[in-house]
Coordinates of C-alpha atoms and ligand atoms in Angstrom, one line a residue:
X1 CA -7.4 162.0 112.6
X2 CA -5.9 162.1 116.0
X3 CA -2.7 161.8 114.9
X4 CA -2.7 164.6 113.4
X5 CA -4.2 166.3 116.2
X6 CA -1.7 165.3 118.2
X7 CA 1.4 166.2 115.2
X8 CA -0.3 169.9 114.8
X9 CA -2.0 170.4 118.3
X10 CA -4.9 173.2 116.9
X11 CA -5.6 174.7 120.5
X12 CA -8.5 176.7 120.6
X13 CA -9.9 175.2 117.6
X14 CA -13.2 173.3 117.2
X15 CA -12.6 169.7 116.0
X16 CA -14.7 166.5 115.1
X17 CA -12.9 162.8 116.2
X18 CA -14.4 159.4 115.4
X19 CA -13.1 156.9 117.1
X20 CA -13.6 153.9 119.7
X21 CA -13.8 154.1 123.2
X22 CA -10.0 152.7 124.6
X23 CA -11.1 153.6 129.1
X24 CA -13.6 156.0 130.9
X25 CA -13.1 157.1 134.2
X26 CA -14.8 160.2 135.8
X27 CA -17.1 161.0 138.6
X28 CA -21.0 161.9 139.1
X29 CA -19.6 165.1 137.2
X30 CA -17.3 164.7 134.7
X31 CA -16.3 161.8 132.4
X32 CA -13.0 161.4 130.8
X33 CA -13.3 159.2 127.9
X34 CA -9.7 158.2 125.8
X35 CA -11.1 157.1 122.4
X36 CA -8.5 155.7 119.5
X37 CA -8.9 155.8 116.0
X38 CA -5.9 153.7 114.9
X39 CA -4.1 156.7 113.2
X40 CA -1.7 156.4 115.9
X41 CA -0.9 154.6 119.4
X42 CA -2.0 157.6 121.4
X43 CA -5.4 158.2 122.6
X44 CA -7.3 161.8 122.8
X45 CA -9.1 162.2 125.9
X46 CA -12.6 163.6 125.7
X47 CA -14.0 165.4 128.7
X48 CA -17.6 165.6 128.7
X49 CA -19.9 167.5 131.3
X50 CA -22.3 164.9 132.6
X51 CA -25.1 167.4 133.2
X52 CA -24.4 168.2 129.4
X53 CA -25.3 164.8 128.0
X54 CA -28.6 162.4 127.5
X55 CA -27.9 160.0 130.5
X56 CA -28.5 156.9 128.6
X57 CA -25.9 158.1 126.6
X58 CA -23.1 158.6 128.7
X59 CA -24.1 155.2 130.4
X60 CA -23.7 153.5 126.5
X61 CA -19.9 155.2 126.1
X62 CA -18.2 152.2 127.5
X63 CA -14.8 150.3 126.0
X64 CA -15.2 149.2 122.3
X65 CA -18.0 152.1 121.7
X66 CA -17.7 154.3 118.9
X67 CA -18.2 157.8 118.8
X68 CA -18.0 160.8 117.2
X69 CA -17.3 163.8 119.3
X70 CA -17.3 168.0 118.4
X71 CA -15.7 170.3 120.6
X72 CA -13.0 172.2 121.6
X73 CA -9.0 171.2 121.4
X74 CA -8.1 172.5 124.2
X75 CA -4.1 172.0 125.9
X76 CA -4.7 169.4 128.4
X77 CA -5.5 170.2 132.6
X78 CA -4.4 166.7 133.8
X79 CA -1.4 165.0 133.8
X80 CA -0.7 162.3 131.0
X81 CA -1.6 164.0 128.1
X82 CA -0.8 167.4 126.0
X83 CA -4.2 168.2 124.3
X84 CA -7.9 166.9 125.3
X85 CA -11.3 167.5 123.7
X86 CA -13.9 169.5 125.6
X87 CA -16.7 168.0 123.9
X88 CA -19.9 169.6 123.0
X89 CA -21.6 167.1 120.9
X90 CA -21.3 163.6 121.4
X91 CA -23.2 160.9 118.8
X92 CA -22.8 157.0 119.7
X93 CA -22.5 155.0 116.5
X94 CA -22.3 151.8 118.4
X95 CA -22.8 150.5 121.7
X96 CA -20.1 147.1 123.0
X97 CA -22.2 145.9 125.8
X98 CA -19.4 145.7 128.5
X99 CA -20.9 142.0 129.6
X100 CA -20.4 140.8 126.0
X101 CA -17.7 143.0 124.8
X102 CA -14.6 140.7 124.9
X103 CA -11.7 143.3 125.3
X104 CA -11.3 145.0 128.7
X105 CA -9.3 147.6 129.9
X106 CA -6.2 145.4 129.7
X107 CA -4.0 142.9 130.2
X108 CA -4.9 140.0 128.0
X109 CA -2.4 137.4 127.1
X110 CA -1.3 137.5 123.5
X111 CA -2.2 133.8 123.9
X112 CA -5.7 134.9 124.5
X113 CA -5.7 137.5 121.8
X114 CA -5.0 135.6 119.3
X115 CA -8.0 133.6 119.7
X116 CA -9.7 136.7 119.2
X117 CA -7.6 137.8 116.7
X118 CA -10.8 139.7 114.5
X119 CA -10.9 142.3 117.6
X120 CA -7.5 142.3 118.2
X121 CA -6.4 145.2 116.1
X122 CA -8.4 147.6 118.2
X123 CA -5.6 146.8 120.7
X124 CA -3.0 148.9 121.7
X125 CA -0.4 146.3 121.1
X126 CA -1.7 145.3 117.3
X127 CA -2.3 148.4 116.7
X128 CA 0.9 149.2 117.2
X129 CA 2.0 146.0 114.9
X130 CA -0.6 146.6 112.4
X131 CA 1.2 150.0 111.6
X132 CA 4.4 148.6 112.0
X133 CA 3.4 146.4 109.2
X134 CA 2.3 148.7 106.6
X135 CA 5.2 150.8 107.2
X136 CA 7.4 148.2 106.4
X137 CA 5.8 147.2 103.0
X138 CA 5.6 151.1 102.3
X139 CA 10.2 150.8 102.9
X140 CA 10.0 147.8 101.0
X141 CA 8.9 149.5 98.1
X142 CA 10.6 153.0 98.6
X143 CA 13.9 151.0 98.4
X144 CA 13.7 149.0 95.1
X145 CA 11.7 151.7 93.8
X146 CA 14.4 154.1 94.6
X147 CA 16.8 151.6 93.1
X148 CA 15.7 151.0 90.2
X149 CA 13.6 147.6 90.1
X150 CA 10.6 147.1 89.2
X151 CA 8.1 145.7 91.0
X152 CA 6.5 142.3 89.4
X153 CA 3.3 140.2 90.0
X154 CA 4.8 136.3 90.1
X155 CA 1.7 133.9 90.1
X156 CA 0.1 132.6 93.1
X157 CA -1.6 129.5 91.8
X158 CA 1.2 127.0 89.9
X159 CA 1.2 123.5 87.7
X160 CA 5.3 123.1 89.3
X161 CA 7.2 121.9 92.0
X162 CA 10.4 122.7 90.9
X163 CA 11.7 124.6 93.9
X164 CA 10.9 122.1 96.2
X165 CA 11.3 124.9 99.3
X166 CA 7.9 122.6 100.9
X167 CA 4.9 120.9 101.3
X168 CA 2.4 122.7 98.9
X169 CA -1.2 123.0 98.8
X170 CA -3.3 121.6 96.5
X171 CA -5.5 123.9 94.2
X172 CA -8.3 121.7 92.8
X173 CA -12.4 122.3 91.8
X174 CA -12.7 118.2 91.6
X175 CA -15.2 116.6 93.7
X176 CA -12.9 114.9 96.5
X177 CA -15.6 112.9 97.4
X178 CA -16.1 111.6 94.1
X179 CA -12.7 111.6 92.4
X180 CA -12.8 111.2 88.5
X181 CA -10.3 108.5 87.6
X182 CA -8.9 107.1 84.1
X183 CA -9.4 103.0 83.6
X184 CA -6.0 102.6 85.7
X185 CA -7.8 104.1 88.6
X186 CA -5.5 107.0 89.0
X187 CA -6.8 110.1 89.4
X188 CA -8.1 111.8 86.0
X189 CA -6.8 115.7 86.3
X190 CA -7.2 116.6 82.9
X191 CA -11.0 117.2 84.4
X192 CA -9.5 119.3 86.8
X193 CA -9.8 123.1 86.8
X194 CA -6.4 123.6 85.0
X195 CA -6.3 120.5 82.9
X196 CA -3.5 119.1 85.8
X197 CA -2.1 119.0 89.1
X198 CA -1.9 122.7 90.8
X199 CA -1.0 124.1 93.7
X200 CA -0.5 127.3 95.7
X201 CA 2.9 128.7 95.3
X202 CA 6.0 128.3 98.1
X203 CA 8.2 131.5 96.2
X204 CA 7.8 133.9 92.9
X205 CA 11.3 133.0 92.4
X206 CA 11.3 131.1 89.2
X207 CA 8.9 133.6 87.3
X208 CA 10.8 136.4 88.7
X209 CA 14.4 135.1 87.8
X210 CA 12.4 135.2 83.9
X211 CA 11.5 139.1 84.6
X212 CA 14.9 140.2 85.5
X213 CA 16.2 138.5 82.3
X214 CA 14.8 140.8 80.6
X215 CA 14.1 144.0 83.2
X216 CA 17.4 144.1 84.8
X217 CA 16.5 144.4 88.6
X218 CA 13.3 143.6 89.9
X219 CA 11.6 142.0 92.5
X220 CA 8.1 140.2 94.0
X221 CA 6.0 140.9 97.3
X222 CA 3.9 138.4 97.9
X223 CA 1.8 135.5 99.4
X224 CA 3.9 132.6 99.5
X225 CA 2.3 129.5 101.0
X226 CA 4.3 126.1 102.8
X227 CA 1.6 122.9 104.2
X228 CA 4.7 122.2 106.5
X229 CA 3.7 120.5 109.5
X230 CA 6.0 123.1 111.4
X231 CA 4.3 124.3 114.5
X232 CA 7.5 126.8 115.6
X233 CA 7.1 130.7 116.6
X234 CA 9.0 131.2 113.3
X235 CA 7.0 129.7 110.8
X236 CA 3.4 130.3 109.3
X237 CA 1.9 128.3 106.6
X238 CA 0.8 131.4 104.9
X239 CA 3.3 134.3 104.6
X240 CA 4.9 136.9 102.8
X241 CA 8.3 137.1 101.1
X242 CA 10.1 139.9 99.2
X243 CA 12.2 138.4 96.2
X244 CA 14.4 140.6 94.8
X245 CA 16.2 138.8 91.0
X246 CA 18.7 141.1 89.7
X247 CA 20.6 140.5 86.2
X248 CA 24.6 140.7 86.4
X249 CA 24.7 140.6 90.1
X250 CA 27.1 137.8 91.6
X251 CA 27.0 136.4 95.2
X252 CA 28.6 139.6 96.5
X253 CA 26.6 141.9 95.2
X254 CA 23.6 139.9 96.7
X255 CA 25.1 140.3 100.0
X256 CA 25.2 144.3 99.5
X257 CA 22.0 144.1 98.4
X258 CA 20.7 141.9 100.9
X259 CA 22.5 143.7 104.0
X260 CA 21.5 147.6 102.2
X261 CA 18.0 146.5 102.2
X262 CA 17.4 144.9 105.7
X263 CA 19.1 147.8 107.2
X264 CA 17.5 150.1 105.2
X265 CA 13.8 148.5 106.6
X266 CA 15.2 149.0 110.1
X267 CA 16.6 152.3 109.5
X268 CA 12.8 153.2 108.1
X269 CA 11.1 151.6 111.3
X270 CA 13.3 153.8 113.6
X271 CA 12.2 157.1 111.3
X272 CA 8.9 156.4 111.0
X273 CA 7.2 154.3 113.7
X274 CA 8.9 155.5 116.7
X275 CA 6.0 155.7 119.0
X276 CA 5.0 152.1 117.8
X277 CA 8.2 150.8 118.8
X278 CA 8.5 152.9 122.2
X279 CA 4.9 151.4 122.8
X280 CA 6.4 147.8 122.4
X281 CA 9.9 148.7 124.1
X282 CA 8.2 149.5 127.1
X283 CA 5.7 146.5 127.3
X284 CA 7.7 143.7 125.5
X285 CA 11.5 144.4 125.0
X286 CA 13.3 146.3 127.0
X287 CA 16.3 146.1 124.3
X288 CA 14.1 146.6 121.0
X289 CA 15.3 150.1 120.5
X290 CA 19.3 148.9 121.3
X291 CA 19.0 146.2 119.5
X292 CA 17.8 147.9 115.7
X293 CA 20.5 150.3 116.0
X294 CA 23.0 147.8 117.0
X295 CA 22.0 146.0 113.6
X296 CA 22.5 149.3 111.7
X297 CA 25.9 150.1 113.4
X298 CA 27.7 147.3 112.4
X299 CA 28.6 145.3 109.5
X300 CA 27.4 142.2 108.8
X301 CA 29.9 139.3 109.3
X302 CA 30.3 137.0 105.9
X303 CA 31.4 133.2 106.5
X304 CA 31.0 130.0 104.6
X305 CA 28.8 127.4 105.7
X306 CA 32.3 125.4 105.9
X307 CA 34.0 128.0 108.6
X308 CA 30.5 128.1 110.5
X309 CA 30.8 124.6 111.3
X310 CA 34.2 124.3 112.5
X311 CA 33.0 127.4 114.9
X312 CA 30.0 125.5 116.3
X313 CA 32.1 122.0 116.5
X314 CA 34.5 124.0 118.8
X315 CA 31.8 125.2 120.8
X316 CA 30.2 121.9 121.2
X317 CA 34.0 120.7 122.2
X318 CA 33.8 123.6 124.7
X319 CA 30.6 122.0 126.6
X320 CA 28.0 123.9 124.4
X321 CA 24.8 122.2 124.1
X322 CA 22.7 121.7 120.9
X323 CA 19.5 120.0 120.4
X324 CA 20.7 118.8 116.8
X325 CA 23.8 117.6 115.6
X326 CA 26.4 119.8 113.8
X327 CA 28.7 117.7 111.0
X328 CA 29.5 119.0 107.4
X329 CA 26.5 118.2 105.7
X330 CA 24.3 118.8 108.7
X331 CA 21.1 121.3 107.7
X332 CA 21.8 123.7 110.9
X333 CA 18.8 124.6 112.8
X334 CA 17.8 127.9 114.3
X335 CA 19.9 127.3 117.6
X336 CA 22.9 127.0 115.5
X337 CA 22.1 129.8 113.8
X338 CA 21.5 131.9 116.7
X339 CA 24.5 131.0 118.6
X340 CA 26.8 132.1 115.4
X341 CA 24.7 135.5 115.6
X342 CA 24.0 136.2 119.2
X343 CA 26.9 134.4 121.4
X344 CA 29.9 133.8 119.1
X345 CA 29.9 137.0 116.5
X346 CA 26.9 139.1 118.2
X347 CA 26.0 140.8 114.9
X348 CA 23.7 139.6 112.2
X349 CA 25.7 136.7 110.1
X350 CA 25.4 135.9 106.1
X351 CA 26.7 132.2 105.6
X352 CA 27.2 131.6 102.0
X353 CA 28.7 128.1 100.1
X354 CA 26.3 125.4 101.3
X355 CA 26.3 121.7 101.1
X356 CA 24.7 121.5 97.3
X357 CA 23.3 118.9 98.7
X358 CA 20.5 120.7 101.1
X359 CA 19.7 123.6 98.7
X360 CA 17.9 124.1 96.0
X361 CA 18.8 122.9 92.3
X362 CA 19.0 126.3 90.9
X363 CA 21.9 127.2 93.2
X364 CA 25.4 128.2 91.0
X365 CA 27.7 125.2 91.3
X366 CA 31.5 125.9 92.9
X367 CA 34.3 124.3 91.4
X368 CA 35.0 122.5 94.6
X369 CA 32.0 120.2 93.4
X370 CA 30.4 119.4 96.9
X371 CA 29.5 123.4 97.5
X372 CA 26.5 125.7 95.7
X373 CA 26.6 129.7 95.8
X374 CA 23.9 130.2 98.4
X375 CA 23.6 132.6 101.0
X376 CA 21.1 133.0 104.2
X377 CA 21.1 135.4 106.4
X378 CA 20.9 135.1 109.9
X379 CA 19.3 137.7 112.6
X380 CA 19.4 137.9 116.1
X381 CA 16.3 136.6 117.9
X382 CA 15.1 134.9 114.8
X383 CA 17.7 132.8 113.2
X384 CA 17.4 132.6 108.9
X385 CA 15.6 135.7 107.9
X386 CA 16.4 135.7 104.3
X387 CA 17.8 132.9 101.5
X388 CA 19.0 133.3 98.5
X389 CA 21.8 133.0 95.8
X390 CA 23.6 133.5 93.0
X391 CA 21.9 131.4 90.6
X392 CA 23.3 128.6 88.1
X393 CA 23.7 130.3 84.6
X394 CA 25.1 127.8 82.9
X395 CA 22.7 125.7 80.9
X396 CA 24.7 122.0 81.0
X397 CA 25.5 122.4 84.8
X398 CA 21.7 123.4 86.0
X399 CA 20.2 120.2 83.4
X400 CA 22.7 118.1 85.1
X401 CA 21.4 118.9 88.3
X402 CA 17.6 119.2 87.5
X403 CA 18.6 115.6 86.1
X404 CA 19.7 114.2 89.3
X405 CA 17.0 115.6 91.0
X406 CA 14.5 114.1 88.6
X407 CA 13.0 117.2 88.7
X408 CA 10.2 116.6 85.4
X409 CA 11.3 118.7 82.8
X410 CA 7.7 119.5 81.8
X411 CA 7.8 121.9 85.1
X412 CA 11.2 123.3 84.0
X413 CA 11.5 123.5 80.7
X414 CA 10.8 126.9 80.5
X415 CA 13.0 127.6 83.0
X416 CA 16.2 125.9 81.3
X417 CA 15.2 128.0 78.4
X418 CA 16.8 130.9 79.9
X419 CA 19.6 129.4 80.3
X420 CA 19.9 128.7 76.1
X421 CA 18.7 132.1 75.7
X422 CA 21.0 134.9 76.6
X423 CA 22.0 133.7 79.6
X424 CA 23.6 136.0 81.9
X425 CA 25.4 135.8 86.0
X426 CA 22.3 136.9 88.1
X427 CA 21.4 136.5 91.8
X428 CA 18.5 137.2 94.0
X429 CA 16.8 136.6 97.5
X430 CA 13.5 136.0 99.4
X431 CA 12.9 138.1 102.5
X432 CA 10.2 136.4 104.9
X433 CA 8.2 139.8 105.6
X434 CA 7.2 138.1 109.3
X435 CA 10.6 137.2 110.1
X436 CA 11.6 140.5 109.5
X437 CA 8.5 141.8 111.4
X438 CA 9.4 139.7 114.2
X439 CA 12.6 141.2 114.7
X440 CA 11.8 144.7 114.5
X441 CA 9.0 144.6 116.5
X442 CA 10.5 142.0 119.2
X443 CA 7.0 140.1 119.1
X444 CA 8.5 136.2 120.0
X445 CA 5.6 134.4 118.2
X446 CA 5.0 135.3 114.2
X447 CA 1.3 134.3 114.8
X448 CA 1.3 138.0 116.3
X449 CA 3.1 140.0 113.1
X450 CA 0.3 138.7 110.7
X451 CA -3.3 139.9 111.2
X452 CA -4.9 136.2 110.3
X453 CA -2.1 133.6 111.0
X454 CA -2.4 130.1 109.2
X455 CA -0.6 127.6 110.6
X456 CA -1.8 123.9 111.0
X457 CA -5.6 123.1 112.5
X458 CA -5.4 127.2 112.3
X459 CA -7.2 129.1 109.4
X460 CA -10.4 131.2 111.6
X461 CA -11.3 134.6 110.7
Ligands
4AD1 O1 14.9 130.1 102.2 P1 13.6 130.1 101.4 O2 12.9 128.8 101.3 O3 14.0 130.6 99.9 C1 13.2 130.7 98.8 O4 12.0 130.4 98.8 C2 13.9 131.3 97.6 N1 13.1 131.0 96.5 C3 14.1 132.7 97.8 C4 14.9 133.3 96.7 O5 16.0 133.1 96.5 N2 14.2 134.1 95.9 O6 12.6 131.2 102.0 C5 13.0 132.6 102.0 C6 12.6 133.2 103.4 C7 13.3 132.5 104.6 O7 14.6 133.0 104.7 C8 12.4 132.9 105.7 O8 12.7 134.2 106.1 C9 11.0 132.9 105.0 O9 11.3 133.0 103.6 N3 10.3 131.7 105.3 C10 9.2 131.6 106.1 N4 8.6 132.5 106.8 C11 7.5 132.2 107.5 N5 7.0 130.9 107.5 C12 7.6 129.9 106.8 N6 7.0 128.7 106.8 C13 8.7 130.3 106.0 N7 9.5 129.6 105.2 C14 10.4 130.5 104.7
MG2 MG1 16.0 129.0 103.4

C-alpha cells in the first residue's frame, strides 16, 4: 500500500503499487504519473522512461487508469514529494477514456460531485472523508468497548411508532396497486409480510433501553431512517446514530458520558487522520484544526432549556435577529442553537429540562410538572448533534404519559414491562454519526459525509 510506503520509506528497495492514475505530466521523454490507491491522501509518483514502454501504453495511462507498477523506491529528485517509483514494469488493468472519463484533474464543485457520487470516492476530497468515516466508527467502538458496554444489534425493520422522533417508511410486500382490503374497505394487513403495519426504524432506542436492563451499559450503531420532508444540509433521510443506554446512570452522568465520548471521537480524528484533516483544512476550512482542539480544551457549558431562553429573549431585545420565534414552549431551531454555542457561550452547549411537551414520552418527569429530563447537545457549525435523556423509570408516571399520548399500548407494552420488572434510574443518548462527521470534517452539507445520501426525490446509486 502506499501508505505504508510512504510511513516506512524502503529506499533502494524494489516495490509493486496498484493503484489509479490521480495526474500525468512529462515530456517526449519522461512521464510522471501520481497514482492513488486510497490507503492514504498522498499520491506516489511513478517515473517512467518513455523509450522504456509500449507506446500505446503510455498513451492509455491517463486519469482514472489503473495500474500496477514494479520498480524501484527510490528518495524523490523533484520538489513535492519524498519518495517516487522508478518503474520498470508497468501493466494497465483499465483504460478511463479521458473524453468519457467524468473526473478531471480538478476542481469540480461538490455540487457536481455529488451527482456523481459512485466515482466520487476516487477523489481526493472523499477520499479524505471516506477515511475520516471509518476512523470514526473504529473510535466509536474503541470507546464503549474500552468502557465496558456492549455492543448490541436493535432491529431495523419495526411493527411500532412509539418514539414518534418522524415520519417513517413503510415496509410492506403487498401489491400497492392492488391493495387487499377486509369488507370495510380498509386495508387488510394481516396479508401483509409481517401479519401488520411495519416500518423502517427512526432509533434502536427502545430495544436498547431492554439490553441495558439486563447488560448494564451498552449501546447500538446503526441505520436509522426519518421520511421527513426536510431538505436542510443537516439532515438525511437515511443516517446513522450511536445509542448508548446505560443502567443506573442519571441525567449527569449522561452528560459525562455524552461530553467524554464526543471529545474522545475528536481527540481520535486529530491522532489518527491528520493528513485527512490537513487535506480539508487547507481546501475547505481554514479553522478545522482550531476549531477540534478548541472543543477538546474546554468544558462544555450545561444550561436548562429554561435559562437558554431568557438568554436568546435578551438577545432578540438587543436587536438580534431570528428566523423563528423564541417563547417558553417554543421547539428552538438550529439558529437558536447556534447563537447559544457560537456567539453567546462560544463552546459546545448541553441544554437539559425541556418543555415535556416537545419531547419524547419516555422522558423522566420533573417535579415542576411542565419539564422532562432531556438533554441535547449543541455543536458549533451544526447545531443539535446528539439527544438524549434520563429516562422515566417509574411505571405509573410513563403509563400516564403513554396515555395522554394515546400512544397504542399494543406497541408499548413490552416496553412498560420494564418498568414492572426491576425497574432501575437509567439514561442514554443517540449520536447522529453525520452530524458528528460534519463537524469534524468542516464539510457544510451532510449529503458529502455519507457515501450514498438519501434525502427526498434522492436515492441513485
Ligand atoms: O434527537 P433524536 O431524534 O433522538 C433519538 O432518536 C433518541 N431515541 C436518541 C436516544 O436517546 N437514544 O436523534 C438523535 C440524533 C440527533 O441529535 C441528530 O444528531 C441525529 O440523531 N439526527 C439526524 N441526523 C441526520 N439526519 C436526520 N434526519 C436526523 N435526525 C436526527
Ligand atoms: Mg433531537
Amino acid at each position: 500500500m502506499i501508505k505504508e510506503l510512504f510511513d516506512k520509506a524502503p529506499i533502494n528497495t524494489d516495490v509493486c503499487v496498484k493503484g489509479w492514475v490521480r495526474t500525468r505530466r512529462g515530456n517526449k521523454n519522461v512521464s510522471f504519473i501520481a497514482v492513488n490507491d486510497g490507503s492514504t491522501i498522498h499520491n506516489l509518483q511513478i517515473v517512467a522512461e518513455n523509450a522504456h514502454f509500449d507506446a500505446k501504453l503510455m498513451t492509455q495511462l491517463t486519469t482514472g487508469a489503473s495500474l500496477c507498477a514494479v520498480g524501484k523506491l527510490v528518495a524523490s529528485q523533484g520538489a513535492g514529494q519524498s519518495i517516487e517509483l522508478q518503474a520498470e514494469e508497468i501493466t494497465l488493468y483499465g483504460a478511463a477514456d479521458p473524453n468519457e472519463y467524468p473526473l478531471q484533474k480538478k476542481g469540480h464543485s461538490l455540487e457536481f460531485l455529488r451527482d456523481i457520487a459512485y466515482l466520487r470516492p476516487r477523489t481526493n476530497t472523499f477520499g479524505a472523508i471516506y477515511r475520516i468515516r471509518h476512523n470514526m466508527s473504529i473510535a466509536i467502538h474503541t470507546f464503549f468497548h474500552n468502557k465496558g458496554f456492549y455492543y448490541v444489534h436493535t432491529p431495523i425493520i419495526t411493527s411500532s411508532d412509539a418514539e414518534g422522533a418522524g415520519q417513517m417508511f413503510r415496509v410492506t410486500t403487498l401489491d400497492l396497486e392492488r391493495l387487499p382490503k377486509k369488507q370495510n374497505g380498509v386495508v387488510d394487513y394481516k396479508k401483509d409480510f409481517f401479519g401488520k403495519p411495519t416500518s423502517l426504524t427512526v432509533s434502536g432506542q427502545l430495544e436498547g433501553e431492554l439490553a441495558a436492563l439486563a447488560l448494564g451499559g451498552i449501546y447500538t450503531f446503526g441505520p436509522t431512517f426519518r421520511a421527513e420532508n426536510s431538505n436542510t444540509p443537516r439532515h438525511l433521510a437515511e443516517f446513522w446514530m450511536i445509542e448508548p443506554e446505560v443502567a443506573f446512570y442519571d441525567i449527569h452522568d449522561n452528560m459525562d458520558l455524552a461530553e467524554e465520548f464526543t471529545k474522545y471521537c475528536v481527540q481520535w480524528a486529530l491522532d489518527n487522520c491528520a493528513d485527512d484533516l490537513a487535506f480539508l483544512q487547507e481546501h475547505f476550512d481554514k479553522e478545522l484544526i482550531e476549531r477540534l482542539n478548541f472543543v477538546l480544551k474546554h468544558p462544555f457549558e450545561r444550561i436548562t432549556y429554561t435559562e437558554g431562553i431568557t438568554i436568546l429573549e435578551k438577545a432578540i431585545e438587543q436587536g438580534v435577529t431570528f428566523e423563528f420565534p423564541v417563547y417558553w414552549g417554543a421547539d428552538l431551531s438550529s439558529e437558536h442553537e447556534r447563537y447559544l454555542v457560537e456567539k453567546h457561550f462560544k463552546k459546545p452547549v448541553i441544554m437539559t429540562d425541556y418543555p415535556k411537551d416537545i419531547k419524547a414520552f419516555y422522558m423522566k418527569q420533573n417535579d415542576d410538572g411542565k419539564t422532562v429530563r432531556g438533554m441535547d447537545v449543541l455543536f458549533p457549525m451544526i447545531g443539535e448533534i446528539i439527544g438524549g435523556s434520563e429516562r422515566e423509570a417509574d411505571y405509573d408516571k410513563l403509563l400516564q404519559r403513554v396515555q395522554e399520548l394515546h400512544i397504542p399500548d399494543k406497541d408499548i407494552w413490552w416496553y412498560l414491562d420494564t418498568r414492572r420488572f426491576g425497574s432501575v434510574p437509567h439514561s442514554g443518548f443517540g449520536l447522529g454519526f453525520e452530524r458528528l462527521l460534519l463537524f469534524v470534517t468542516g464539510m457544510t452539507n451532510i449529503r458529502d459525509v455519507i457515501p450514498f445520501p438519501r434525502t427526498p426525490n434522492n436515492a441513485n446509486f
